[in-house]
Coordinates of C-alpha atoms and ligand atoms in Angstrom, one line a residue:
X1 CA 86.4 117.9 13.0
X2 CA 83.5 119.6 11.2
X3 CA 85.5 119.4 8.0
X4 CA 86.0 115.6 8.5
X5 CA 82.3 115.1 9.2
X6 CA 81.4 117.1 6.1
X7 CA 83.8 115.0 3.9
X8 CA 82.4 111.8 5.3
X9 CA 78.8 112.8 4.6
X10 CA 79.7 113.9 1.1
X11 CA 81.5 110.5 0.6
X12 CA 78.4 108.8 1.9
X13 CA 76.2 110.7 -0.5
X14 CA 78.0 108.9 -3.4
X15 CA 78.0 105.5 -1.7
X16 CA 75.3 103.2 -3.2
X17 CA 75.3 100.8 -0.1
X18 CA 74.7 103.6 2.3
X19 CA 72.1 105.1 0.0
X20 CA 70.2 101.8 0.0
X21 CA 70.5 101.6 3.8
X22 CA 69.3 105.1 4.4
X23 CA 66.6 105.0 1.7
X24 CA 65.1 101.8 3.0
X25 CA 65.4 102.6 6.7
X26 CA 62.2 103.7 8.4
X27 CA 63.5 107.2 8.2
X28 CA 61.2 109.7 9.9
X29 CA 59.0 111.2 7.2
X30 CA 59.4 114.5 8.9
X31 CA 63.1 114.6 8.1
X32 CA 62.6 114.2 4.4
X33 CA 59.5 116.3 4.4
X34 CA 61.4 119.2 6.0
X35 CA 63.6 119.5 2.9
X36 CA 61.7 117.8 0.1
X37 CA 58.4 118.9 -1.4
X38 CA 57.0 115.4 -2.0
X39 CA 57.7 112.4 -4.2
X40 CA 55.2 113.1 -7.0
X41 CA 54.3 115.9 -9.4
X42 CA 51.0 116.3 -7.6
X43 CA 52.7 116.8 -4.2
X44 CA 55.1 119.2 -5.8
X45 CA 52.3 121.3 -7.2
X46 CA 50.5 121.4 -3.9
X47 CA 53.7 122.4 -2.1
X48 CA 54.2 125.1 -4.7
X49 CA 50.7 126.4 -4.1
X50 CA 51.3 126.7 -0.4
X51 CA 54.5 128.7 -0.9
X52 CA 52.9 131.0 -3.4
X53 CA 50.0 131.6 -1.1
X54 CA 52.5 132.6 1.6
X55 CA 53.8 135.3 -0.7
X56 CA 56.9 133.5 -1.9
X57 CA 58.0 132.4 -5.4
X58 CA 59.3 129.0 -6.3
X59 CA 61.9 127.1 -8.4
X60 CA 61.2 123.4 -8.6
X61 CA 63.9 120.8 -8.9
X62 CA 63.1 117.2 -10.1
X63 CA 65.5 115.2 -8.0
X64 CA 67.7 112.8 -9.9
X65 CA 71.4 113.0 -10.5
X66 CA 74.1 110.8 -12.1
X67 CA 71.9 109.8 -15.1
X68 CA 73.7 106.8 -16.6
X69 CA 71.7 106.1 -19.7
X70 CA 69.7 107.8 -22.4
X71 CA 66.4 106.4 -21.2
X72 CA 66.9 107.9 -17.8
X73 CA 67.7 111.3 -19.3
X74 CA 64.6 111.1 -21.4
X75 CA 62.5 110.3 -18.4
X76 CA 63.8 113.3 -16.4
X77 CA 63.1 115.6 -19.3
X78 CA 59.6 114.1 -19.5
X79 CA 59.1 114.6 -15.8
X80 CA 59.9 118.4 -16.2
X81 CA 57.4 118.7 -19.1
X82 CA 54.7 116.9 -17.0
X83 CA 55.5 119.3 -14.1
X84 CA 55.2 122.4 -16.2
X85 CA 51.9 121.3 -17.7
X86 CA 50.6 120.5 -14.1
X87 CA 51.7 124.0 -12.9
X88 CA 49.8 125.6 -15.8
X89 CA 46.7 123.5 -15.2
X90 CA 46.8 124.5 -11.5
X91 CA 47.1 128.2 -12.6
X92 CA 50.5 128.6 -10.9
X93 CA 52.8 129.4 -13.8
X94 CA 52.4 133.1 -14.3
X95 CA 55.0 135.5 -15.4
X96 CA 54.3 138.9 -14.0
X97 CA 57.5 140.4 -15.5
X98 CA 59.8 139.2 -18.4
X99 CA 62.4 137.9 -15.9
X100 CA 60.3 136.6 -13.1
X101 CA 57.8 133.7 -13.2
X102 CA 56.1 132.9 -9.9
X103 CA 57.0 129.2 -10.3
X104 CA 59.9 128.2 -12.4
X105 CA 62.1 125.1 -12.7
X106 CA 65.8 124.4 -11.9
X107 CA 67.5 121.7 -14.0
X108 CA 70.7 119.8 -13.4
X109 CA 72.2 119.1 -16.8
X110 CA 73.7 115.8 -15.4
X111 CA 70.2 114.6 -14.9
X112 CA 69.3 115.1 -18.5
X113 CA 72.4 113.4 -19.9
X114 CA 75.4 115.8 -19.8
X115 CA 77.7 113.1 -18.4
X116 CA 76.7 110.3 -20.8
X117 CA 79.7 109.2 -22.9
X118 CA 80.0 110.4 -26.5
X119 CA 77.3 112.9 -27.2
X120 CA 76.2 113.5 -23.6
X121 CA 76.5 117.3 -24.0
X122 CA 74.4 117.3 -27.1
X123 CA 71.7 115.1 -25.4
X124 CA 71.7 117.5 -22.4
X125 CA 71.3 120.5 -24.7
X126 CA 68.4 118.9 -26.6
X127 CA 66.6 118.0 -23.4
X128 CA 67.3 121.4 -21.8
X129 CA 65.9 123.0 -25.0
X130 CA 62.7 120.9 -24.7
X131 CA 62.3 121.9 -21.1
X132 CA 62.9 125.6 -21.9
X133 CA 60.3 125.4 -24.7
X134 CA 57.8 123.7 -22.4
X135 CA 58.4 126.4 -19.8
X136 CA 58.1 129.2 -22.3
X137 CA 54.8 127.8 -23.4
X138 CA 53.3 128.1 -19.9
X139 CA 55.0 131.3 -19.0
X140 CA 57.7 129.9 -16.7
X141 CA 61.5 130.3 -16.7
X142 CA 64.4 127.8 -16.3
X143 CA 67.6 128.0 -14.2
X144 CA 70.4 125.6 -15.0
X145 CA 71.8 124.4 -11.7
X146 CA 75.7 124.4 -11.5
X147 CA 77.4 121.1 -10.5
X148 CA 81.1 120.3 -9.9
X149 CA 83.8 122.4 -11.5
X150 CA 84.5 119.9 -14.3
X151 CA 81.1 120.8 -15.7
X152 CA 81.3 124.6 -15.5
X153 CA 82.5 125.3 -19.0
X154 CA 80.1 122.8 -20.5
X155 CA 77.2 124.2 -18.6
X156 CA 78.0 127.8 -19.4
X157 CA 78.3 126.8 -23.1
X158 CA 74.9 125.1 -23.1
X159 CA 73.5 128.2 -21.3
X160 CA 74.7 130.5 -24.1
X161 CA 73.1 128.3 -26.7
X162 CA 69.8 128.2 -24.8
X163 CA 69.8 132.0 -24.2
X164 CA 69.8 132.6 -28.0
X165 CA 66.2 131.2 -28.1
X166 CA 65.2 131.6 -24.4
X167 CA 66.9 134.7 -23.1
X168 CA 65.4 134.4 -19.6
X169 CA 67.3 131.1 -18.9
X170 CA 69.4 131.6 -15.8
X171 CA 72.9 130.6 -14.9
X172 CA 74.2 129.6 -11.4
X173 CA 77.7 130.7 -10.3
X174 CA 79.5 129.5 -7.2
X175 CA 81.6 131.9 -5.2
X176 CA 83.9 129.1 -4.0
X177 CA 85.4 128.8 -7.4
X178 CA 88.3 131.1 -8.1
X179 CA 87.1 131.8 -11.7
X180 CA 83.7 133.1 -10.6
X181 CA 84.4 136.8 -10.4
X182 CA 85.3 136.7 -14.1
X183 CA 82.1 134.7 -14.9
X184 CA 80.1 137.3 -13.0
X185 CA 81.6 140.0 -15.2
X186 CA 80.7 138.1 -18.3
X187 CA 77.2 137.5 -17.3
X188 CA 76.2 140.8 -15.6
X189 CA 74.5 142.0 -18.8
X190 CA 71.0 143.3 -19.5
X191 CA 68.3 140.6 -19.2
X192 CA 70.8 138.1 -17.7
X193 CA 69.5 136.2 -14.7
X194 CA 72.3 134.9 -12.5
X195 CA 71.9 132.9 -9.3
X196 CA 74.9 133.4 -7.0
X197 CA 75.5 130.6 -4.4
X198 CA 78.6 129.6 -2.4
X199 CA 78.8 126.1 -3.9
X200 CA 77.9 122.7 -2.6
X201 CA 80.5 120.2 -4.0
X202 CA 83.9 119.1 -2.6
X203 CA 86.4 121.0 -4.8
X204 CA 90.2 121.0 -4.8
X205 CA 92.2 124.0 -3.7
X206 CA 93.6 124.4 -7.3
X207 CA 90.1 125.7 -8.4
X208 CA 88.2 126.6 -5.2
X209 CA 88.7 128.6 -2.1
X210 CA 88.9 126.3 0.9
X211 CA 88.3 128.6 3.9
X212 CA 84.8 129.8 4.7
X213 CA 85.9 133.4 5.0
X214 CA 87.5 133.3 1.5
X215 CA 84.3 131.9 0.0
X216 CA 82.3 134.6 1.8
X217 CA 84.6 137.4 0.6
X218 CA 84.4 136.1 -2.9
X219 CA 80.6 136.0 -2.5
X220 CA 80.6 139.7 -1.6
X221 CA 82.9 140.6 -4.5
X222 CA 80.8 138.6 -6.9
X223 CA 77.5 140.0 -5.7
X224 CA 78.9 143.6 -6.0
X225 CA 79.7 142.9 -9.7
X226 CA 76.3 141.5 -10.3
X227 CA 74.5 144.3 -8.5
X228 CA 76.6 146.9 -10.4
X229 CA 75.7 145.3 -13.7
X230 CA 72.6 145.4 -15.8
X231 CA 71.4 141.9 -15.2
X232 CA 69.0 140.3 -12.7
X233 CA 70.9 139.0 -9.7
X234 CA 69.5 136.2 -7.6
X235 CA 71.2 135.9 -4.3
X236 CA 71.0 132.3 -3.1
X237 CA 72.2 132.1 0.5
X238 CA 70.9 131.6 4.0
X239 CA 73.8 133.5 5.4
X240 CA 72.2 136.5 7.2
X241 CA 75.3 138.6 6.9
X242 CA 75.4 138.1 3.1
X243 CA 71.7 138.7 2.7
X244 CA 72.1 142.0 4.5
X245 CA 75.1 143.1 2.5
X246 CA 73.3 142.0 -0.7
X247 CA 70.3 144.2 0.1
X248 CA 72.6 147.1 0.9
X249 CA 74.6 146.7 -2.3
X250 CA 71.3 146.5 -4.3
X251 CA 70.2 149.8 -2.8
X252 CA 73.7 151.4 -3.4
X253 CA 73.5 150.4 -7.1
X254 CA 69.9 151.6 -7.5
X255 CA 68.3 148.2 -7.8
X256 CA 64.8 148.1 -6.5
X257 CA 63.6 145.4 -4.1
X258 CA 60.9 143.1 -5.5
X259 CA 61.7 144.1 -9.1
X260 CA 65.4 144.2 -10.0
X261 CA 66.8 141.3 -8.0
X262 CA 65.7 138.4 -5.8
X263 CA 66.7 136.4 -2.8
X264 CA 66.6 132.6 -2.9
X265 CA 66.7 130.0 -0.2
X266 CA 66.2 126.2 0.0
X267 CA 62.9 124.7 1.1
X268 CA 62.9 124.0 4.8
X269 CA 65.8 126.2 5.6
X270 CA 65.1 129.4 7.5
X271 CA 61.4 129.4 6.5
X272 CA 60.5 132.2 8.9
X273 CA 63.3 134.4 7.4
X274 CA 62.0 133.7 3.9
X275 CA 58.5 135.0 4.9
X276 CA 59.9 138.0 6.8
X277 CA 61.9 139.1 3.8
X278 CA 59.0 138.6 1.5
X279 CA 56.8 140.7 3.8
X280 CA 59.4 143.4 3.6
X281 CA 58.8 143.6 -0.2
X282 CA 61.6 141.3 -1.5
X283 CA 61.0 138.7 -4.1
X284 CA 62.0 135.5 -2.2
X285 CA 62.3 132.3 -4.3
X286 CA 62.2 128.9 -2.5
X287 CA 64.1 126.1 -4.2
X288 CA 61.7 123.2 -3.9
X289 CA 63.1 119.7 -4.7
X290 CA 60.7 116.9 -5.3
X291 CA 60.8 113.3 -6.5
X292 CA 61.6 109.9 -5.2
X293 CA 65.4 110.3 -5.5
X294 CA 65.9 112.6 -2.5
X295 CA 69.0 110.8 -1.0
X296 CA 71.9 112.7 -2.7
X297 CA 70.2 116.0 -2.1
X298 CA 69.4 115.4 1.5
X299 CA 73.0 114.3 2.2
X300 CA 74.4 117.5 0.7
X301 CA 72.1 119.5 3.0
X302 CA 73.3 117.5 6.0
X303 CA 77.0 118.1 5.0
X304 CA 76.4 121.8 4.9
X305 CA 75.4 121.7 8.5
X306 CA 76.7 118.8 10.5
X307 CA 74.4 119.8 13.4
X308 CA 71.6 118.5 11.2
X309 CA 73.1 115.0 11.3
X310 CA 72.1 114.8 15.0
X311 CA 68.6 115.9 14.1
X312 CA 68.5 113.3 11.4
X313 CA 70.0 110.5 13.6
X314 CA 67.6 111.3 16.5
X315 CA 64.6 111.0 14.2
X316 CA 66.0 107.7 12.9
X317 CA 66.2 106.4 16.4
X318 CA 62.9 107.8 17.6
X319 CA 60.9 106.6 14.7
X320 CA 62.9 103.4 14.1
Ligands
FDA1 P1 76.3 128.7 4.9 O1 76.4 127.2 4.6 O2 77.5 129.4 5.4 O3 75.1 128.9 5.9 C1 74.8 130.1 6.5 C2 73.7 129.9 7.6 O4 72.5 129.4 7.0 C3 74.0 128.8 8.6 O5 74.8 129.3 9.6 C4 72.7 128.4 9.0 O6 72.1 129.3 9.9 C5 71.9 128.4 7.7 N1 72.0 127.1 7.0 C6 72.7 126.8 5.9 N2 72.5 125.6 5.5 C7 71.7 125.0 6.3 C8 71.1 123.7 6.4 N3 71.4 122.7 5.5 N4 70.2 123.5 7.4 C9 69.9 124.5 8.3 N5 70.5 125.7 8.3 C10 71.3 126.0 7.3 N6 75.0 124.9 -4.9 C11 75.6 124.5 -6.1 O7 76.7 124.1 -6.0 N7 74.9 124.6 -7.2 C12 73.7 125.1 -7.3 O8 73.1 125.1 -8.4 C13 73.0 125.5 -6.1 N8 71.7 126.0 -6.2 C14 71.2 126.6 -5.0 C15 70.0 127.2 -5.0 C16 69.5 127.9 -3.9 C17 68.2 128.6 -4.0 C18 70.3 127.8 -2.7 C19 69.8 128.6 -1.5 C20 71.4 127.2 -2.7 C21 71.9 126.5 -3.8 N9 73.1 125.8 -3.7 C22 73.7 125.4 -4.9 C23 73.7 125.4 -2.4 C24 74.8 126.5 -2.0 O9 75.9 126.4 -2.8 C25 75.2 126.2 -0.6 O10 75.7 124.9 -0.5 C26 74.1 126.4 0.5 O11 73.2 127.4 0.1 C27 74.6 126.7 1.9 O12 75.3 127.9 1.8 P2 74.8 129.3 2.5 O13 75.1 130.3 1.5 O14 73.4 129.1 2.9 O15 75.8 129.5 3.7

């Protein structure tokens, strides 16, 4: 039943009609505000400031997927450059250590042109390079988000090119993919920042584990490889068991909290736990999405936890 609901929500996340309906409905502002840091650059900077003041670090994601033309890709890259400048002007883009900036950005290559026909990959690389250069200029870092499995090789290829000039650029690996243990081994090298998450897309059994426990077991194997390696692991999960195992594995492999690895969670999910872990001395980074195109992002969050659908539906009714 939960699986069915999840697939339906993911299907709805790609349906333009439903998108229009939900986007234009008098949706409770509170629901969107719970997961999204605002529609504008200014709002995103203010949300970042609040999180930094609370002792957290931040990675900002300009919402916008499925870029279908060059102009849109250019606009997304420009939005990131504007954001990075605004962070610097607000005094929020410091880099206390080579691998950790207090506020950094997360970029989806599809948003900067990767899926455009013809030279999409080249366009995405150029835009990602511009964003990395803008980040470097203000002391911030960049993480390349990982999307569905058809893009994994392309994204890792672009990452390798970017790292030649911007070595702190981070990769994301998804434990639901069968290939990921191998990718972890390849990327667990000195200076290499790797975010490990479970994975948010609907993937076929030929490439991805389907059962929750298999995804979780893979996560543990992957995090063990990353913690044993020389890189900088970034454990992105809200799963309390995995966070606990991750901290234990870090200790076992001699990685120091607040210095050699970090924990990451999404904005609005387990906020008290984010603060508790930060107070314990961990670097906790909050993934803060912002921008007008919040629909696809919000639907994926709902699909992760069908119980949230009730919360969402209730607020539609109560504020409708
Ligand atoms: P899981 O979904 O099993 O949840 C564990 C527990 O966390 C739940 O029982 C609940 O308590 C809480 N929880 C989880 N989701 C919740 C929600 N929506 N609302 C309320 N509570 C919730 N994916 C991807 O494919 N590519 C990427 O680049 C990224 N990037 C990324 C960055 C960061 C910082 C995070 C935290 C996650 C991602 N993801 C991602 C998403 C990731 O793949 C995954 O879909 C979600 O993190 C949910 O998985 P969990 O590991 O949290 O476990």
